[in-house]
Amino acid sequence: MDLKGKTAIITGSNSGIGLGVARELARAGADVVLNSFTDSSEDHDLARELGAEFGVSARYIKADMSKGEDCRALVEEAGGCDILVNNAGIQHVAGIEEFPVEKWNAILAINLSSAFHTTAAALPGMRKKGWGRVVNIASAHGLTASPFKSAYVAAKHGVVGFTKVTALETAGQGITANAICPGYVLTPLVEAQIPDQMKKHGMDRETVIREVMLERQPSRQFATVEQIGGTTVFLCSPAADQITGTTISVDGGWTAL
Ligand code: NAD
């Protein structure tokens, strides 16, 4: 796959899936823009090292995906993009009655509204070029639900719906919009849930991973960030030119149950 000459913005990409996707896009030859809200020297080093490793242009731009104006400014500062990967996301686990309002608002803003803002900012440039790829990192929770994840499930279902509308508004213009729906991928976001789950179930790490976390993932194997990155690269390939407005599950069979 040759993405030479294409520029990809990957939101929330200084760790986890976003970084994995950025690496696979860079491996395929794309210039990449990394993002997070931290703006540390490590963030800039990460971009420099990634660029050197794959021989592409790589830069880091700070933007807080909980703020609409930051989302739009990210696309503007990058000079537009050919490939937009909406990946930034956070999680909070609590029953509906106890769910902190500020967590609900933050999850909806970062996991859902950010995709609206970045897409709105990126589409004019894609339309002008007659080529564009919008890849939204949704979740198995964009297609199915779990208790205690109301905001996350609502936001991810929203992302899937927004993806379909993006596809319809750009159909036939060389632009596609799709959502990747990963099951469990071992990243910092998932890693952070393990101690809580161990405490809740009184289990050791390995048992809680196999019996609780991967209980709904029939393969009983985590998906990898490389696999999510590879799926993104596929969606940017000519083979995927007519794939738009849909979801691709990378979930070890979770949504087949
Ligand atoms: P992670 O915590 O490793 O990474 C999240 C990224 O988002 C980080 O780079 C972080 O800096 C960034 N981020 C968080 N808040 C931000 C903000 N306000 N502004 C800018 N950046 C911000 O998590 P991850 O597991 O890699 O998750 C990435 C995406 O994949 C999320 O949308 C998540 O919902 C989705 N996802 C993850 C899994 C999984 O099992 N890990 C499964 C399905 C979907």
Short mmCIF file of C-alpha atoms and ligand atoms in Angstrom, two decimals:
data_model
loop_
_atom_site.label_atom_id
_atom_site.label_comp_id
_atom_site.label_asym_id
_atom_site.label_seq_id
_atom_site.Cartn_x
_atom_site.Cartn_y
_atom_site.Cartn_z
CA MET A 1 0.00 0.00 0.00
CA ASP A 2 1.46 3.32 -0.99
CA LEU A 3 0.11 6.32 0.87
CA LYS A 4 3.05 8.51 -0.16
CA GLY A 5 1.96 12.11 -0.51
CA LYS A 6 -1.10 11.66 1.72
CA THR A 7 -1.35 13.42 5.07
CA ALA A 8 -3.08 11.69 7.96
CA ILE A 9 -4.31 13.31 11.16
CA ILE A 10 -4.82 10.84 13.99
CA THR A 11 -6.51 12.32 17.06
CA GLY A 12 -5.39 11.07 20.47
CA SER A 13 -2.27 9.41 19.10
CA ASN A 14 0.48 9.70 21.70
CA SER A 15 -0.38 6.21 22.99
CA GLY A 16 -2.48 3.11 22.45
CA ILE A 17 -4.53 2.54 19.30
CA GLY A 18 -3.96 6.05 17.92
CA LEU A 19 -0.20 5.60 18.00
CA GLY A 20 -0.54 2.10 16.52
CA VAL A 21 -2.66 3.49 13.68
CA ALA A 22 -0.21 6.35 13.11
CA ARG A 23 2.66 3.87 12.90
CA GLU A 24 0.89 1.66 10.33
CA LEU A 25 -0.11 4.69 8.21
CA ALA A 26 3.50 5.94 8.34
CA ARG A 27 4.76 2.45 7.44
CA ALA A 28 2.47 2.68 4.38
CA GLY A 29 4.15 5.99 3.46
CA ALA A 30 1.71 8.60 4.78
CA ASP A 31 2.87 11.78 6.46
CA VAL A 32 1.32 11.83 9.91
CA VAL A 33 0.11 14.38 12.42
CA LEU A 34 0.07 13.11 15.99
CA ASN A 35 -2.18 14.76 18.57
CA SER A 36 -3.01 14.84 22.24
CA PHE A 37 -3.72 17.56 24.78
CA THR A 38 -0.40 17.27 26.64
CA ASP A 39 2.19 19.00 24.41
CA SER A 40 5.14 17.47 26.28
CA SER A 41 8.67 17.13 24.93
CA GLU A 42 7.98 13.35 24.76
CA ASP A 43 5.08 14.03 22.37
CA HIS A 44 7.34 15.95 19.99
CA ASP A 45 10.12 13.34 20.35
CA LEU A 46 7.60 10.59 19.51
CA ALA A 47 6.69 12.36 16.25
CA ARG A 48 10.34 12.95 15.37
CA GLU A 49 11.26 9.30 16.00
CA LEU A 50 8.28 8.01 14.05
CA GLY A 51 9.13 10.23 11.09
CA ALA A 52 12.76 9.06 11.13
CA GLU A 53 11.80 5.38 11.46
CA PHE A 54 9.52 5.37 8.41
CA GLY A 55 11.07 8.19 6.35
CA VAL A 56 7.91 10.31 6.38
CA SER A 57 7.07 13.74 7.68
CA ALA A 58 5.63 13.47 11.19
CA ARG A 59 4.63 16.26 13.51
CA TYR A 60 2.80 16.68 16.76
CA ILE A 61 0.01 19.24 17.23
CA LYS A 62 -1.56 19.93 20.60
CA ALA A 63 -5.36 20.13 20.66
CA ASP A 64 -7.85 19.26 23.38
CA MET A 65 -10.49 17.09 21.73
CA SER A 66 -13.01 18.05 24.41
CA LYS A 67 -13.13 21.52 22.86
CA GLY A 68 -14.77 22.05 19.48
CA GLU A 69 -12.57 25.02 18.57
CA ASP A 70 -9.40 22.99 19.30
CA CYS A 71 -10.65 20.15 17.06
CA ARG A 72 -11.17 22.54 14.16
CA ALA A 73 -7.87 24.34 14.83
CA LEU A 74 -6.02 20.99 14.69
CA VAL A 75 -7.18 20.39 11.11
CA GLU A 76 -6.43 23.98 10.15
CA GLU A 77 -2.93 23.94 11.65
CA ALA A 78 -2.19 20.67 9.86
CA GLY A 79 -3.16 22.34 6.56
CA GLY A 80 -6.06 19.93 6.09
CA CYS A 81 -5.65 16.19 5.60
CA ASP A 82 -6.32 13.35 3.19
CA ILE A 83 -6.91 10.80 5.95
CA LEU A 84 -8.69 11.69 9.17
CA VAL A 85 -8.67 9.14 11.97
CA ASN A 86 -10.94 10.10 14.85
CA ASN A 87 -9.51 8.05 17.67
CA ALA A 88 -9.32 10.15 20.86
CA GLY A 89 -11.44 8.61 23.56
CA ILE A 90 -11.89 8.18 27.29
CA GLN A 91 -13.92 5.83 29.46
CA HIS A 92 -15.71 5.98 32.81
CA VAL A 93 -17.55 3.10 34.42
CA ALA A 94 -20.51 3.76 36.79
CA GLY A 95 -24.23 3.06 37.06
CA ILE A 96 -26.55 5.61 35.43
CA GLU A 97 -27.77 7.11 38.71
CA GLU A 98 -24.21 7.57 40.01
CA PHE A 99 -22.68 8.62 36.69
CA PRO A 100 -20.90 11.96 37.25
CA VAL A 101 -22.38 14.60 34.94
CA GLU A 102 -18.94 16.03 34.12
CA LYS A 103 -17.76 12.55 33.04
CA TRP A 104 -20.85 12.13 30.85
CA ASN A 105 -20.19 15.50 29.21
CA ALA A 106 -16.46 14.81 28.73
CA ILE A 107 -17.07 11.39 27.16
CA LEU A 108 -19.69 12.77 24.77
CA ALA A 109 -17.38 15.66 23.85
CA ILE A 110 -14.15 13.67 23.35
CA ASN A 111 -15.55 10.38 21.99
CA LEU A 112 -18.32 11.80 19.77
CA SER A 113 -18.47 15.58 19.24
CA SER A 114 -14.76 15.80 18.39
CA ALA A 115 -15.41 13.64 15.30
CA PHE A 116 -18.11 16.08 14.18
CA HIS A 117 -15.78 19.07 14.53
CA THR A 118 -12.71 17.51 12.86
CA THR A 119 -14.81 16.04 10.04
CA ALA A 120 -16.52 19.38 9.40
CA ALA A 121 -13.11 21.03 9.21
CA ALA A 122 -11.51 18.33 7.02
CA LEU A 123 -14.25 17.68 4.43
CA PRO A 124 -13.90 20.90 2.37
CA GLY A 125 -10.24 20.06 1.56
CA MET A 126 -11.10 16.43 0.77
CA ARG A 127 -13.93 17.51 -1.54
CA LYS A 128 -11.57 19.88 -3.36
CA LYS A 129 -9.04 17.06 -3.93
CA GLY A 130 -11.72 14.51 -4.77
CA TRP A 131 -10.15 12.04 -2.36
CA GLY A 132 -10.47 11.50 1.37
CA ARG A 133 -10.75 8.84 4.02
CA VAL A 134 -12.51 9.32 7.34
CA VAL A 135 -11.88 6.43 9.73
CA ASN A 136 -13.66 6.63 13.06
CA ILE A 137 -12.42 4.38 15.83
CA ALA A 138 -15.72 3.35 17.40
CA SER A 139 -15.95 0.12 19.41
CA ALA A 140 -17.84 -3.12 19.81
CA HIS A 141 -19.74 -0.81 22.16
CA GLY A 142 -20.85 1.11 19.06
CA LEU A 143 -22.88 -1.96 18.11
CA THR A 144 -23.77 -3.55 21.43
CA ALA A 145 -23.99 -2.48 25.08
CA SER A 146 -22.58 -3.32 28.49
CA PRO A 147 -23.93 -2.15 31.84
CA PHE A 148 -22.20 0.75 33.62
CA LYS A 149 -20.81 2.24 30.39
CA SER A 150 -23.77 4.46 29.49
CA ALA A 151 -21.83 7.47 28.22
CA TYR A 152 -19.29 5.38 26.31
CA VAL A 153 -21.94 3.18 24.67
CA ALA A 154 -24.08 6.21 23.80
CA ALA A 155 -21.09 8.06 22.33
CA LYS A 156 -19.85 5.07 20.32
CA HIS A 157 -23.34 4.33 18.92
CA GLY A 158 -23.37 8.02 18.03
CA VAL A 159 -20.04 7.67 16.21
CA VAL A 160 -21.45 4.81 14.12
CA GLY A 161 -24.48 6.94 13.21
CA PHE A 162 -22.34 9.96 12.43
CA THR A 163 -20.11 7.78 10.21
CA LYS A 164 -23.14 6.75 8.13
CA VAL A 165 -24.23 10.37 7.65
CA THR A 166 -20.67 11.38 6.67
CA ALA A 167 -20.68 8.59 4.08
CA LEU A 168 -24.02 9.67 2.62
CA GLU A 169 -23.00 13.34 2.37
CA THR A 170 -19.74 12.44 0.57
CA ALA A 171 -20.83 9.45 -1.55
CA GLY A 172 -19.49 9.45 -5.09
CA GLN A 173 -16.94 12.17 -4.35
CA GLY A 174 -13.88 9.98 -3.81
CA ILE A 175 -14.38 10.21 -0.06
CA THR A 176 -15.28 7.31 2.22
CA ALA A 177 -16.23 7.24 5.90
CA ASN A 178 -16.17 4.09 7.97
CA ALA A 179 -15.99 3.04 11.59
CA ILE A 180 -13.67 0.39 12.96
CA CYS A 181 -15.22 -1.39 15.93
CA PRO A 182 -12.50 -3.01 18.04
CA GLY A 183 -13.24 -5.43 20.82
CA TYR A 184 -10.72 -5.40 23.65
CA VAL A 185 -7.30 -4.12 22.63
CA LEU A 186 -4.62 -4.08 25.31
CA THR A 187 -3.81 -0.38 25.62
CA PRO A 188 -3.42 2.04 28.56
CA LEU A 189 -7.21 2.61 28.51
CA VAL A 190 -7.86 -1.11 29.06
CA GLU A 191 -4.83 -1.58 31.32
CA ALA A 192 -6.32 1.04 33.66
CA GLN A 193 -9.49 -1.04 34.04
CA ILE A 194 -7.67 -4.20 35.16
CA PRO A 195 -6.98 -3.30 38.85
CA ASP A 196 -10.65 -2.32 39.37
CA GLN A 197 -11.86 -5.54 37.79
CA MET A 198 -9.39 -7.59 39.88
CA LYS A 199 -10.71 -5.95 43.05
CA LYS A 200 -14.35 -6.27 42.03
CA HIS A 201 -14.07 -9.98 41.16
CA GLY A 202 -11.37 -10.97 43.66
CA MET A 203 -9.30 -12.50 40.86
CA ASP A 204 -5.66 -12.31 39.79
CA ARG A 205 -4.64 -10.48 36.66
CA GLU A 206 -4.55 -13.44 34.26
CA THR A 207 -7.89 -14.84 35.44
CA VAL A 208 -9.66 -11.48 35.27
CA ILE A 209 -8.32 -10.97 31.71
CA ARG A 210 -9.44 -14.42 30.52
CA GLU A 211 -12.66 -14.90 32.48
CA VAL A 212 -14.02 -11.36 32.82
CA MET A 213 -12.54 -8.93 30.31
CA LEU A 214 -12.33 -11.32 27.37
CA GLU A 215 -15.45 -13.22 28.41
CA ARG A 216 -17.39 -11.65 25.53
CA GLN A 217 -14.51 -11.96 23.05
CA PRO A 218 -14.83 -15.56 21.83
CA SER A 219 -11.21 -15.70 20.62
CA ARG A 220 -10.15 -14.94 24.24
CA GLN A 221 -7.35 -12.92 22.69
CA PHE A 222 -6.88 -9.17 22.76
CA ALA A 223 -6.85 -7.43 19.38
CA THR A 224 -3.60 -5.56 18.73
CA VAL A 225 -2.98 -1.93 17.85
CA GLU A 226 -1.16 -3.18 14.71
CA GLN A 227 -4.36 -4.94 13.60
CA ILE A 228 -6.40 -1.75 14.05
CA GLY A 229 -3.70 0.14 12.14
CA GLY A 230 -3.68 -2.48 9.37
CA THR A 231 -7.47 -2.24 9.06
CA THR A 232 -7.14 1.54 8.74
CA VAL A 233 -4.52 1.15 5.99
CA PHE A 234 -6.87 -1.27 4.19
CA LEU A 235 -9.69 1.31 4.35
CA CYS A 236 -7.29 3.77 2.66
CA SER A 237 -6.49 1.31 -0.16
CA PRO A 238 -8.17 1.18 -3.60
CA ALA A 239 -9.78 -2.15 -2.61
CA ALA A 240 -11.90 -0.14 -0.15
CA ASP A 241 -13.00 2.58 -2.58
CA GLN A 242 -16.62 1.36 -2.46
CA ILE A 243 -16.63 0.57 1.25
CA THR A 244 -18.35 3.50 2.90
CA GLY A 245 -20.84 4.12 5.68
CA THR A 246 -20.21 0.83 7.37
CA THR A 247 -18.50 -0.74 10.36
CA ILE A 248 -15.65 -3.24 10.43
CA SER A 249 -15.45 -5.27 13.62
CA VAL A 250 -12.02 -6.32 14.88
CA ASP A 251 -13.35 -8.05 17.97
CA GLY A 252 -12.46 -11.76 17.97
CA GLY A 253 -16.12 -12.62 17.35
CA TRP A 254 -17.69 -10.48 20.13
CA THR A 255 -20.52 -9.10 17.96
CA ALA A 256 -21.20 -12.51 16.38
CA LEU A 257 -22.54 -13.78 19.70
P1 NAD B 1 -5.53 5.29 25.33
O1 NAD B 1 -5.93 5.82 26.65
O2 NAD B 1 -4.31 4.47 25.21
O3 NAD B 1 -5.42 6.44 24.29
C1 NAD B 1 -6.35 7.48 24.25
C2 NAD B 1 -5.72 8.59 23.48
O4 NAD B 1 -6.62 9.69 23.48
C3 NAD B 1 -4.42 9.07 24.11
O5 NAD B 1 -3.49 9.34 23.08
C4 NAD B 1 -4.82 10.35 24.83
O6 NAD B 1 -3.77 11.28 24.89
C5 NAD B 1 -5.91 10.84 23.91
N1 NAD B 1 -6.83 11.76 24.54
C6 NAD B 1 -7.61 11.55 25.64
N2 NAD B 1 -8.29 12.68 25.92
C7 NAD B 1 -7.94 13.60 24.97
C8 NAD B 1 -8.31 14.94 24.73
N3 NAD B 1 -9.16 15.60 25.53
N4 NAD B 1 -7.75 15.56 23.68
C9 NAD B 1 -6.85 14.93 22.89
N5 NAD B 1 -6.48 13.66 23.06
C10 NAD B 1 -7.02 13.00 24.10
O7 NAD B 1 -6.80 4.50 24.78
P2 NAD B 1 -6.99 3.48 23.57
O8 NAD B 1 -7.41 2.21 24.15
O9 NAD B 1 -5.86 3.52 22.64
O10 NAD B 1 -8.29 4.09 22.89
C11 NAD B 1 -8.27 4.79 21.67
C12 NAD B 1 -9.65 4.75 21.05
O11 NAD B 1 -10.01 3.40 20.78
C13 NAD B 1 -10.74 5.32 21.95
O12 NAD B 1 -11.67 6.04 21.17
C14 NAD B 1 -11.38 4.07 22.52
O13 NAD B 1 -12.71 4.29 22.88
C15 NAD B 1 -11.27 3.13 21.33
N6 NAD B 1 -11.38 1.72 21.69
C16 NAD B 1 -10.46 1.14 22.51
C17 NAD B 1 -10.60 -0.20 22.80
C18 NAD B 1 -9.63 -0.93 23.66
O14 NAD B 1 -9.87 -2.07 24.02
N7 NAD B 1 -8.48 -0.33 24.00
C19 NAD B 1 -11.66 -0.94 22.27
C20 NAD B 1 -12.57 -0.31 21.46
C21 NAD B 1 -12.42 1.02 21.16
#
